[in-house]
Amino acid sequence: MNHDPARRDFLRLVGVAVPASMLLCACGGHDTGSAARGVRSTAYFESGEMDFIRAATARLIPEDALGPGADKAGVPAFIDLQLAGPYGRAERWYMQGPWPSGTDSQGYQLRYTPAQIYRQAIAGIDKHCRAKYQQSFAGLKTDQQDEVLHALEGGKVDLGDLPSKTFFNLLWQNTQEGFLADPAYGGNRDFAGWKLIGFPGPRYNYVREIGEYGKPYGQPYVSLIGRVPGEALTHAGGAA
């Protein structure tokens, strides 16, 4: 969140290892002209849900002197696409009962898929915010949003049988993944995350630079789908 150097320094200094399961594009179709026609332009989120995601991710990785924050880097689009696909449906997770409460060391124990977690949590958070602040989360002042996020992180927001800490951890994980994953998957727009950590992208050949220790790497940043991934996604029907 804002003025919290630990979060951004963590990204800048060491980066985040993106799980292989998150590297599968959700294949949710987007159309650059849909907003103008009044057609839904998200793959999974409803409009109020996307308002929450934009606001929350913008507080988790805020814009500062080092570059754009999560919202402007396309993280909401990344999360939206992932939830619309196999990851959101937990297709590679074991999702059979029983579902005991368990302990942190036992890993994920809930019956909900990631998509279901987001839907239930966002509704519960907005209900909490309206009761306390008379506004949905997206309509709050930034210091109030930070207060809510800290409460989620501490497990202090009632989301029914969904622990708020579980949702916060999932949101924070997905925000980092979207900020640092290849732009082919909707986030890391204009290579914002890679520029922050100094990763030039998956280039096919580094042979000439192998022995040039300590020298800046001057080649353009490149995605799996080229140097201008936004254009490629538009042509492919992906997230803009």
PDB file of C-alpha atoms in Angstrom:
ATOM      1  CA  MET A   1       0.000   0.000   0.000  1.00  0.00           C
ATOM      2  CA  ASN A   2       1.070   3.596  -0.251  1.00  0.00           C
ATOM      3  CA  HIS A   3       4.268   4.585   1.566  1.00  0.00           C
ATOM      4  CA  ASP A   4       5.005   0.945   2.343  1.00  0.00           C
ATOM      5  CA  PRO A   5       8.503   0.461   0.896  1.00  0.00           C
ATOM      6  CA  ALA A   6       8.646  -3.188   1.880  1.00  0.00           C
ATOM      7  CA  ARG A   7       6.151  -4.244  -0.808  1.00  0.00           C
ATOM      8  CA  ARG A   8       7.704  -2.364  -3.727  1.00  0.00           C
ATOM      9  CA  ASP A   9      11.274  -3.011  -2.588  1.00  0.00           C
ATOM     10  CA  PHE A  10      10.438  -6.709  -2.454  1.00  0.00           C
ATOM     11  CA  LEU A  11       9.409  -6.571  -6.108  1.00  0.00           C
ATOM     12  CA  ARG A  12      12.287  -4.331  -7.175  1.00  0.00           C
ATOM     13  CA  LEU A  13      15.123  -6.145  -5.412  1.00  0.00           C
ATOM     14  CA  VAL A  14      14.256  -9.816  -5.667  1.00  0.00           C
ATOM     15  CA  GLY A  15      11.220 -10.145  -7.953  1.00  0.00           C
ATOM     16  CA  VAL A  16       8.552 -12.806  -7.522  1.00  0.00           C
ATOM     17  CA  ALA A  17       8.649 -16.359  -8.873  1.00  0.00           C
ATOM     18  CA  VAL A  18       5.455 -16.718 -10.909  1.00  0.00           C
ATOM     19  CA  PRO A  19       3.963 -20.224 -10.527  1.00  0.00           C
ATOM     20  CA  ALA A  20       3.685 -22.194 -13.741  1.00  0.00           C
ATOM     21  CA  SER A  21      -0.059 -22.571 -13.178  1.00  0.00           C
ATOM     22  CA  MET A  22      -0.423 -18.811 -13.587  1.00  0.00           C
ATOM     23  CA  LEU A  23       1.242 -18.841 -16.979  1.00  0.00           C
ATOM     24  CA  LEU A  24      -1.798 -20.211 -18.725  1.00  0.00           C
ATOM     25  CA  CYS A  25      -3.795 -17.450 -20.395  1.00  0.00           C
ATOM     26  CA  ALA A  26      -7.448 -17.638 -19.470  1.00  0.00           C
ATOM     27  CA  CYS A  27      -8.500 -17.073 -23.077  1.00  0.00           C
ATOM     28  CA  GLY A  28     -11.335 -14.758 -22.069  1.00  0.00           C
ATOM     29  CA  GLY A  29     -12.260 -12.764 -25.165  1.00  0.00           C
ATOM     30  CA  HIS A  30     -11.986  -8.984 -25.058  1.00  0.00           C
ATOM     31  CA  ASP A  31     -12.969  -6.487 -27.703  1.00  0.00           C
ATOM     32  CA  THR A  32     -11.420  -3.035 -27.802  1.00  0.00           C
ATOM     33  CA  GLY A  33     -14.659  -1.548 -29.058  1.00  0.00           C
ATOM     34  CA  SER A  34     -16.959  -3.198 -26.552  1.00  0.00           C
ATOM     35  CA  ALA A  35     -16.903  -0.397 -23.972  1.00  0.00           C
ATOM     36  CA  ALA A  36     -18.087   2.125 -26.549  1.00  0.00           C
ATOM     37  CA  ARG A  37     -20.989  -0.173 -27.487  1.00  0.00           C
ATOM     38  CA  GLY A  38     -21.985  -0.721 -23.852  1.00  0.00           C
ATOM     39  CA  VAL A  39     -21.037  -4.417 -24.023  1.00  0.00           C
ATOM     40  CA  ARG A  40     -19.369  -6.125 -21.055  1.00  0.00           C
ATOM     41  CA  SER A  41     -15.608  -5.785 -21.478  1.00  0.00           C
ATOM     42  CA  THR A  42     -14.392  -8.188 -18.809  1.00  0.00           C
ATOM     43  CA  ALA A  43     -13.951 -11.932 -18.953  1.00  0.00           C
ATOM     44  CA  TYR A  44     -15.119 -12.756 -15.415  1.00  0.00           C
ATOM     45  CA  PHE A  45     -15.690  -9.719 -13.196  1.00  0.00           C
ATOM     46  CA  GLU A  46     -18.873  -7.735 -13.089  1.00  0.00           C
ATOM     47  CA  SER A  47     -18.380  -3.984 -13.287  1.00  0.00           C
ATOM     48  CA  GLY A  48     -18.567  -3.339  -9.519  1.00  0.00           C
ATOM     49  CA  GLU A  49     -16.156  -6.193  -8.882  1.00  0.00           C
ATOM     50  CA  MET A  50     -13.659  -4.749 -11.336  1.00  0.00           C
ATOM     51  CA  ASP A  51     -13.940  -1.380  -9.578  1.00  0.00           C
ATOM     52  CA  PHE A  52     -12.813  -3.114  -6.393  1.00  0.00           C
ATOM     53  CA  ILE A  53      -9.934  -4.899  -8.118  1.00  0.00           C
ATOM     54  CA  ARG A  54      -8.651  -1.706  -9.718  1.00  0.00           C
ATOM     55  CA  ALA A  55      -8.784   0.175  -6.435  1.00  0.00           C
ATOM     56  CA  ALA A  56      -7.284  -2.613  -4.308  1.00  0.00           C
ATOM     57  CA  THR A  57      -4.396  -3.466  -6.615  1.00  0.00           C
ATOM     58  CA  ALA A  58      -3.592   0.226  -6.995  1.00  0.00           C
ATOM     59  CA  ARG A  59      -3.075   0.366  -3.226  1.00  0.00           C
ATOM     60  CA  LEU A  60      -1.083  -2.872  -3.040  1.00  0.00           C
ATOM     61  CA  ILE A  61       1.428  -1.712  -5.674  1.00  0.00           C
ATOM     62  CA  PRO A  62       0.985   2.056  -5.936  1.00  0.00           C
ATOM     63  CA  GLU A  63       2.396   4.323  -8.597  1.00  0.00           C
ATOM     64  CA  ASP A  64       5.535   6.137  -7.470  1.00  0.00           C
ATOM     65  CA  ALA A  65       8.798   7.565  -8.770  1.00  0.00           C
ATOM     66  CA  LEU A  66       9.917   4.072  -9.813  1.00  0.00           C
ATOM     67  CA  GLY A  67       7.031   3.555 -12.225  1.00  0.00           C
ATOM     68  CA  PRO A  68       3.304   2.831 -12.609  1.00  0.00           C
ATOM     69  CA  GLY A  69       1.322   0.908 -10.045  1.00  0.00           C
ATOM     70  CA  ALA A  70      -0.557  -2.343 -10.483  1.00  0.00           C
ATOM     71  CA  ASP A  71      -3.694  -0.746 -11.926  1.00  0.00           C
ATOM     72  CA  LYS A  72      -1.927   1.105 -14.736  1.00  0.00           C
ATOM     73  CA  ALA A  73       0.282  -1.935 -15.342  1.00  0.00           C
ATOM     74  CA  GLY A  74      -2.798  -3.984 -16.286  1.00  0.00           C
ATOM     75  CA  VAL A  75      -2.934  -6.251 -13.227  1.00  0.00           C
ATOM     76  CA  PRO A  76      -6.775  -6.086 -13.051  1.00  0.00           C
ATOM     77  CA  ALA A  77      -6.985  -7.424 -16.617  1.00  0.00           C
ATOM     78  CA  PHE A  78      -4.542 -10.212 -15.741  1.00  0.00           C
ATOM     79  CA  ILE A  79      -6.576 -11.311 -12.712  1.00  0.00           C
ATOM     80  CA  ASP A  80      -9.830 -11.083 -14.687  1.00  0.00           C
ATOM     81  CA  LEU A  81      -8.489 -13.346 -17.432  1.00  0.00           C
ATOM     82  CA  GLN A  82      -7.053 -15.864 -14.982  1.00  0.00           C
ATOM     83  CA  LEU A  83     -10.319 -16.174 -13.073  1.00  0.00           C
ATOM     84  CA  ALA A  84     -12.217 -16.750 -16.316  1.00  0.00           C
ATOM     85  CA  GLY A  85      -9.994 -19.702 -17.191  1.00  0.00           C
ATOM     86  CA  PRO A  86      -8.709 -22.999 -15.726  1.00  0.00           C
ATOM     87  CA  TYR A  87      -7.019 -21.282 -12.769  1.00  0.00           C
ATOM     88  CA  GLY A  88     -10.256 -19.583 -11.735  1.00  0.00           C
ATOM     89  CA  ARG A  89     -12.072 -22.917 -11.898  1.00  0.00           C
ATOM     90  CA  ALA A  90      -9.305 -24.666  -9.900  1.00  0.00           C
ATOM     91  CA  GLU A  91      -9.032 -27.300 -12.603  1.00  0.00           C
ATOM     92  CA  ARG A  92      -5.601 -28.393 -11.403  1.00  0.00           C
ATOM     93  CA  TRP A  93      -6.429 -28.342  -7.694  1.00  0.00           C
ATOM     94  CA  TYR A  94      -7.716 -31.187  -5.572  1.00  0.00           C
ATOM     95  CA  MET A  95     -11.241 -29.990  -4.774  1.00  0.00           C
ATOM     96  CA  GLN A  96     -12.878 -33.007  -3.124  1.00  0.00           C
ATOM     97  CA  GLY A  97     -13.968 -33.008   0.514  1.00  0.00           C
ATOM     98  CA  PRO A  98     -13.716 -33.099   3.402  1.00  0.00           C
ATOM     99  CA  TRP A  99     -12.942 -29.429   4.065  1.00  0.00           C
ATOM    100  CA  PRO A 100     -11.609 -29.103   7.625  1.00  0.00           C
ATOM    101  CA  SER A 101     -10.452 -25.753   8.944  1.00  0.00           C
ATOM    102  CA  GLY A 102      -6.881 -27.002   9.086  1.00  0.00           C
ATOM    103  CA  THR A 103      -3.773 -24.981   9.876  1.00  0.00           C
ATOM    104  CA  ASP A 104      -1.624 -22.624   7.796  1.00  0.00           C
ATOM    105  CA  SER A 105       1.002 -25.352   7.384  1.00  0.00           C
ATOM    106  CA  GLN A 106      -1.575 -27.653   5.757  1.00  0.00           C
ATOM    107  CA  GLY A 107      -2.137 -25.309   2.833  1.00  0.00           C
ATOM    108  CA  TYR A 108      -5.411 -24.480   1.147  1.00  0.00           C
ATOM    109  CA  GLN A 109      -8.400 -26.247   2.750  1.00  0.00           C
ATOM    110  CA  LEU A 110     -11.474 -24.422   1.406  1.00  0.00           C
ATOM    111  CA  ARG A 111     -14.142 -25.709  -0.954  1.00  0.00           C
ATOM    112  CA  TYR A 112     -14.096 -22.536  -3.072  1.00  0.00           C
ATOM    113  CA  THR A 113     -12.341 -22.065  -6.390  1.00  0.00           C
ATOM    114  CA  PRO A 114     -10.309 -18.857  -6.869  1.00  0.00           C
ATOM    115  CA  ALA A 115     -13.122 -17.345  -8.932  1.00  0.00           C
ATOM    116  CA  GLN A 116     -15.644 -18.141  -6.201  1.00  0.00           C
ATOM    117  CA  ILE A 117     -13.333 -16.689  -3.543  1.00  0.00           C
ATOM    118  CA  TYR A 118     -13.086 -13.375  -5.361  1.00  0.00           C
ATOM    119  CA  ARG A 119     -16.831 -13.136  -5.951  1.00  0.00           C
ATOM    120  CA  GLN A 120     -17.769 -13.904  -2.352  1.00  0.00           C
ATOM    121  CA  ALA A 121     -14.983 -11.788  -0.854  1.00  0.00           C
ATOM    122  CA  ILE A 122     -15.626  -8.656  -2.921  1.00  0.00           C
ATOM    123  CA  ALA A 123     -19.335  -8.730  -2.053  1.00  0.00           C
ATOM    124  CA  GLY A 124     -18.493  -9.161   1.632  1.00  0.00           C
ATOM    125  CA  ILE A 125     -15.888  -6.390   1.613  1.00  0.00           C
ATOM    126  CA  ASP A 126     -18.215  -3.919  -0.058  1.00  0.00           C
ATOM    127  CA  LYS A 127     -20.909  -4.816   2.494  1.00  0.00           C
ATOM    128  CA  HIS A 128     -18.404  -4.179   5.287  1.00  0.00           C
ATOM    129  CA  CYS A 129     -17.371  -0.844   3.756  1.00  0.00           C
ATOM    130  CA  ARG A 130     -20.949   0.357   3.317  1.00  0.00           C
ATOM    131  CA  ALA A 131     -21.732  -0.478   6.936  1.00  0.00           C
ATOM    132  CA  LYS A 132     -18.631   1.297   8.251  1.00  0.00           C
ATOM    133  CA  TYR A 133     -18.064   4.102   5.732  1.00  0.00           C
ATOM    134  CA  GLN A 134     -21.366   4.312   3.779  1.00  0.00           C
ATOM    135  CA  GLN A 135     -19.389   3.660   0.573  1.00  0.00           C
ATOM    136  CA  SER A 136     -18.198   0.676  -1.419  1.00  0.00           C
ATOM    137  CA  PHE A 137     -14.463  -0.009  -1.249  1.00  0.00           C
ATOM    138  CA  ALA A 138     -13.765   1.674  -4.586  1.00  0.00           C
ATOM    139  CA  GLY A 139     -15.441   4.882  -3.377  1.00  0.00           C
ATOM    140  CA  LEU A 140     -13.350   5.202  -0.207  1.00  0.00           C
ATOM    141  CA  LYS A 141     -10.460   7.587   0.343  1.00  0.00           C
ATOM    142  CA  THR A 142      -7.069   5.960  -0.045  1.00  0.00           C
ATOM    143  CA  ASP A 143      -6.326   5.947   3.689  1.00  0.00           C
ATOM    144  CA  GLN A 144      -9.655   4.209   4.302  1.00  0.00           C
ATOM    145  CA  GLN A 145      -8.866   1.658   1.590  1.00  0.00           C
ATOM    146  CA  ASP A 146      -5.530   0.998   3.281  1.00  0.00           C
ATOM    147  CA  GLU A 147      -7.325   0.514   6.587  1.00  0.00           C
ATOM    148  CA  VAL A 148      -9.633  -2.070   5.028  1.00  0.00           C
ATOM    149  CA  LEU A 149      -6.774  -3.903   3.341  1.00  0.00           C
ATOM    150  CA  HIS A 150      -4.844  -4.062   6.623  1.00  0.00           C
ATOM    151  CA  ALA A 151      -7.970  -5.426   8.309  1.00  0.00           C
ATOM    152  CA  LEU A 152      -8.297  -8.088   5.602  1.00  0.00           C
ATOM    153  CA  GLU A 153      -4.659  -9.028   6.016  1.00  0.00           C
ATOM    154  CA  GLY A 154      -5.194  -9.381   9.755  1.00  0.00           C
ATOM    155  CA  GLY A 155      -8.293 -11.555   9.311  1.00  0.00           C
ATOM    156  CA  LYS A 156     -10.521  -8.904  10.875  1.00  0.00           C
ATOM    157  CA  VAL A 157     -13.222  -8.530   8.205  1.00  0.00           C
ATOM    158  CA  ASP A 158     -16.225 -10.855   8.361  1.00  0.00           C
ATOM    159  CA  LEU A 159     -16.612 -12.621   5.016  1.00  0.00           C
ATOM    160  CA  GLY A 160     -18.761 -15.471   6.295  1.00  0.00           C
ATOM    161  CA  ASP A 161     -17.039 -18.834   6.093  1.00  0.00           C
ATOM    162  CA  LEU A 162     -14.255 -17.350   3.943  1.00  0.00           C
ATOM    163  CA  PRO A 163     -11.345 -16.119   6.100  1.00  0.00           C
ATOM    164  CA  SER A 164     -10.492 -12.570   5.038  1.00  0.00           C
ATOM    165  CA  LYS A 165      -6.781 -13.322   5.460  1.00  0.00           C
ATOM    166  CA  THR A 166      -7.104 -16.098   2.862  1.00  0.00           C
ATOM    167  CA  PHE A 167      -8.593 -13.679   0.363  1.00  0.00           C
ATOM    168  CA  PHE A 168      -6.005 -11.004   1.069  1.00  0.00           C
ATOM    169  CA  ASN A 169      -3.151 -13.469   0.562  1.00  0.00           C
ATOM    170  CA  LEU A 170      -4.672 -14.648  -2.732  1.00  0.00           C
ATOM    171  CA  LEU A 171      -5.196 -11.081  -3.942  1.00  0.00           C
ATOM    172  CA  TRP A 172      -1.640 -10.082  -3.006  1.00  0.00           C
ATOM    173  CA  GLN A 173      -0.210 -13.186  -4.706  1.00  0.00           C
ATOM    174  CA  ASN A 174      -2.201 -12.609  -7.903  1.00  0.00           C
ATOM    175  CA  THR A 175      -1.294  -8.910  -7.908  1.00  0.00           C
ATOM    176  CA  GLN A 176       2.418  -9.737  -7.812  1.00  0.00           C
ATOM    177  CA  GLU A 177       1.988 -12.378 -10.497  1.00  0.00           C
ATOM    178  CA  GLY A 178       0.129  -9.969 -12.776  1.00  0.00           C
ATOM    179  CA  PHE A 179       2.753  -7.284 -12.245  1.00  0.00           C
ATOM    180  CA  LEU A 180       5.648  -9.586 -13.185  1.00  0.00           C
ATOM    181  CA  ALA A 181       4.180 -12.185 -15.570  1.00  0.00           C
ATOM    182  CA  ASP A 182       4.775 -11.916 -19.301  1.00  0.00           C
ATOM    183  CA  PRO A 183       2.596  -9.159 -20.815  1.00  0.00           C
ATOM    184  CA  ALA A 184       1.058 -11.862 -23.020  1.00  0.00           C
ATOM    185  CA  TYR A 185      -1.223 -12.636 -20.077  1.00  0.00           C
ATOM    186  CA  GLY A 186      -2.718  -9.173 -19.722  1.00  0.00           C
ATOM    187  CA  GLY A 187      -0.611  -7.595 -16.958  1.00  0.00           C
ATOM    188  CA  ASN A 188       2.881  -6.078 -16.821  1.00  0.00           C
ATOM    189  CA  ARG A 189       1.683  -3.490 -19.356  1.00  0.00           C
ATOM    190  CA  ASP A 190       4.526  -1.686 -21.141  1.00  0.00           C
ATOM    191  CA  PHE A 191       6.862  -4.020 -19.231  1.00  0.00           C
ATOM    192  CA  ALA A 192       6.322  -2.008 -16.033  1.00  0.00           C
ATOM    193  CA  GLY A 193       7.231  -4.886 -13.713  1.00  0.00           C
ATOM    194  CA  TRP A 194      10.237  -6.018 -15.725  1.00  0.00           C
ATOM    195  CA  LYS A 195      11.596  -2.487 -15.965  1.00  0.00           C
ATOM    196  CA  LEU A 196      11.369  -2.259 -12.188  1.00  0.00           C
ATOM    197  CA  ILE A 197      13.430  -5.416 -11.583  1.00  0.00           C
ATOM    198  CA  GLY A 198      15.655  -5.108 -14.660  1.00  0.00           C
ATOM    199  CA  PHE A 199      14.482  -8.201 -16.542  1.00  0.00           C
ATOM    200  CA  PRO A 200      14.569  -7.686 -20.332  1.00  0.00           C
ATOM    201  CA  GLY A 201      12.216 -10.553 -21.187  1.00  0.00           C
ATOM    202  CA  PRO A 202      12.589 -13.987 -22.804  1.00  0.00           C
ATOM    203  CA  ARG A 203      14.983 -13.088 -25.614  1.00  0.00           C
ATOM    204  CA  TYR A 204      16.116 -15.928 -27.838  1.00  0.00           C
ATOM    205  CA  ASN A 205      19.833 -15.182 -27.622  1.00  0.00           C
ATOM    206  CA  TYR A 206      22.127 -13.603 -25.016  1.00  0.00           C
ATOM    207  CA  VAL A 207      25.399 -15.040 -26.369  1.00  0.00           C
ATOM    208  CA  ARG A 208      27.033 -11.680 -27.122  1.00  0.00           C
ATOM    209  CA  GLU A 209      26.252 -10.324 -23.662  1.00  0.00           C
ATOM    210  CA  ILE A 210      27.308 -13.334 -21.577  1.00  0.00           C
ATOM    211  CA  GLY A 211      30.795 -12.007 -20.785  1.00  0.00           C
ATOM    212  CA  GLU A 212      29.869  -8.339 -20.426  1.00  0.00           C
ATOM    213  CA  TYR A 213      29.557  -8.294 -16.668  1.00  0.00           C
ATOM    214  CA  GLY A 214      28.235  -5.167 -14.963  1.00  0.00           C
ATOM    215  CA  LYS A 215      27.205  -3.460 -18.198  1.00  0.00           C
ATOM    216  CA  PRO A 216      23.626  -2.253 -18.773  1.00  0.00           C
ATOM    217  CA  TYR A 217      21.590  -4.386 -21.146  1.00  0.00           C
ATOM    218  CA  GLY A 218      20.495  -1.974 -23.856  1.00  0.00           C
ATOM    219  CA  GLN A 219      18.244  -4.152 -25.997  1.00  0.00           C
ATOM    220  CA  PRO A 220      14.459  -3.486 -26.054  1.00  0.00           C
ATOM    221  CA  TYR A 221      12.188  -5.334 -23.658  1.00  0.00           C
ATOM    222  CA  VAL A 222      10.399  -8.195 -25.337  1.00  0.00           C
ATOM    223  CA  SER A 223       7.378 -10.371 -24.514  1.00  0.00           C
ATOM    224  CA  LEU A 224       6.634 -13.912 -25.629  1.00  0.00           C
ATOM    225  CA  ILE A 225       4.473 -12.270 -28.290  1.00  0.00           C
ATOM    226  CA  GLY A 226       6.759  -9.426 -29.301  1.00  0.00           C
ATOM    227  CA  ARG A 227       7.862  -5.940 -28.346  1.00  0.00           C
ATOM    228  CA  VAL A 228       4.353  -4.405 -28.313  1.00  0.00           C
ATOM    229  CA  PRO A 229       2.298  -7.076 -26.490  1.00  0.00           C
ATOM    230  CA  GLY A 230      -0.785  -4.869 -26.201  1.00  0.00           C
ATOM    231  CA  GLU A 231      -1.221  -4.838 -29.970  1.00  0.00           C
ATOM    232  CA  ALA A 232      -0.754  -8.588 -30.181  1.00  0.00           C
ATOM    233  CA  LEU A 233      -3.367  -9.165 -27.474  1.00  0.00           C
ATOM    234  CA  THR A 234      -5.832  -6.937 -29.313  1.00  0.00           C
ATOM    235  CA  HIS A 235      -5.391  -8.905 -32.520  1.00  0.00           C
ATOM    236  CA  ALA A 236      -5.650 -12.186 -30.616  1.00  0.00           C
ATOM    237  CA  GLY A 237      -8.831 -11.181 -28.822  1.00  0.00           C
ATOM    238  CA  GLY A 238      -7.116 -10.972 -25.430  1.00  0.00           C
ATOM    239  CA  ALA A 239      -7.117  -8.358 -22.687  1.00  0.00           C
ATOM    240  CA  ALA A 240      -6.207  -4.812 -23.560  1.00  0.00           C
TER     241      ALA A 240
END
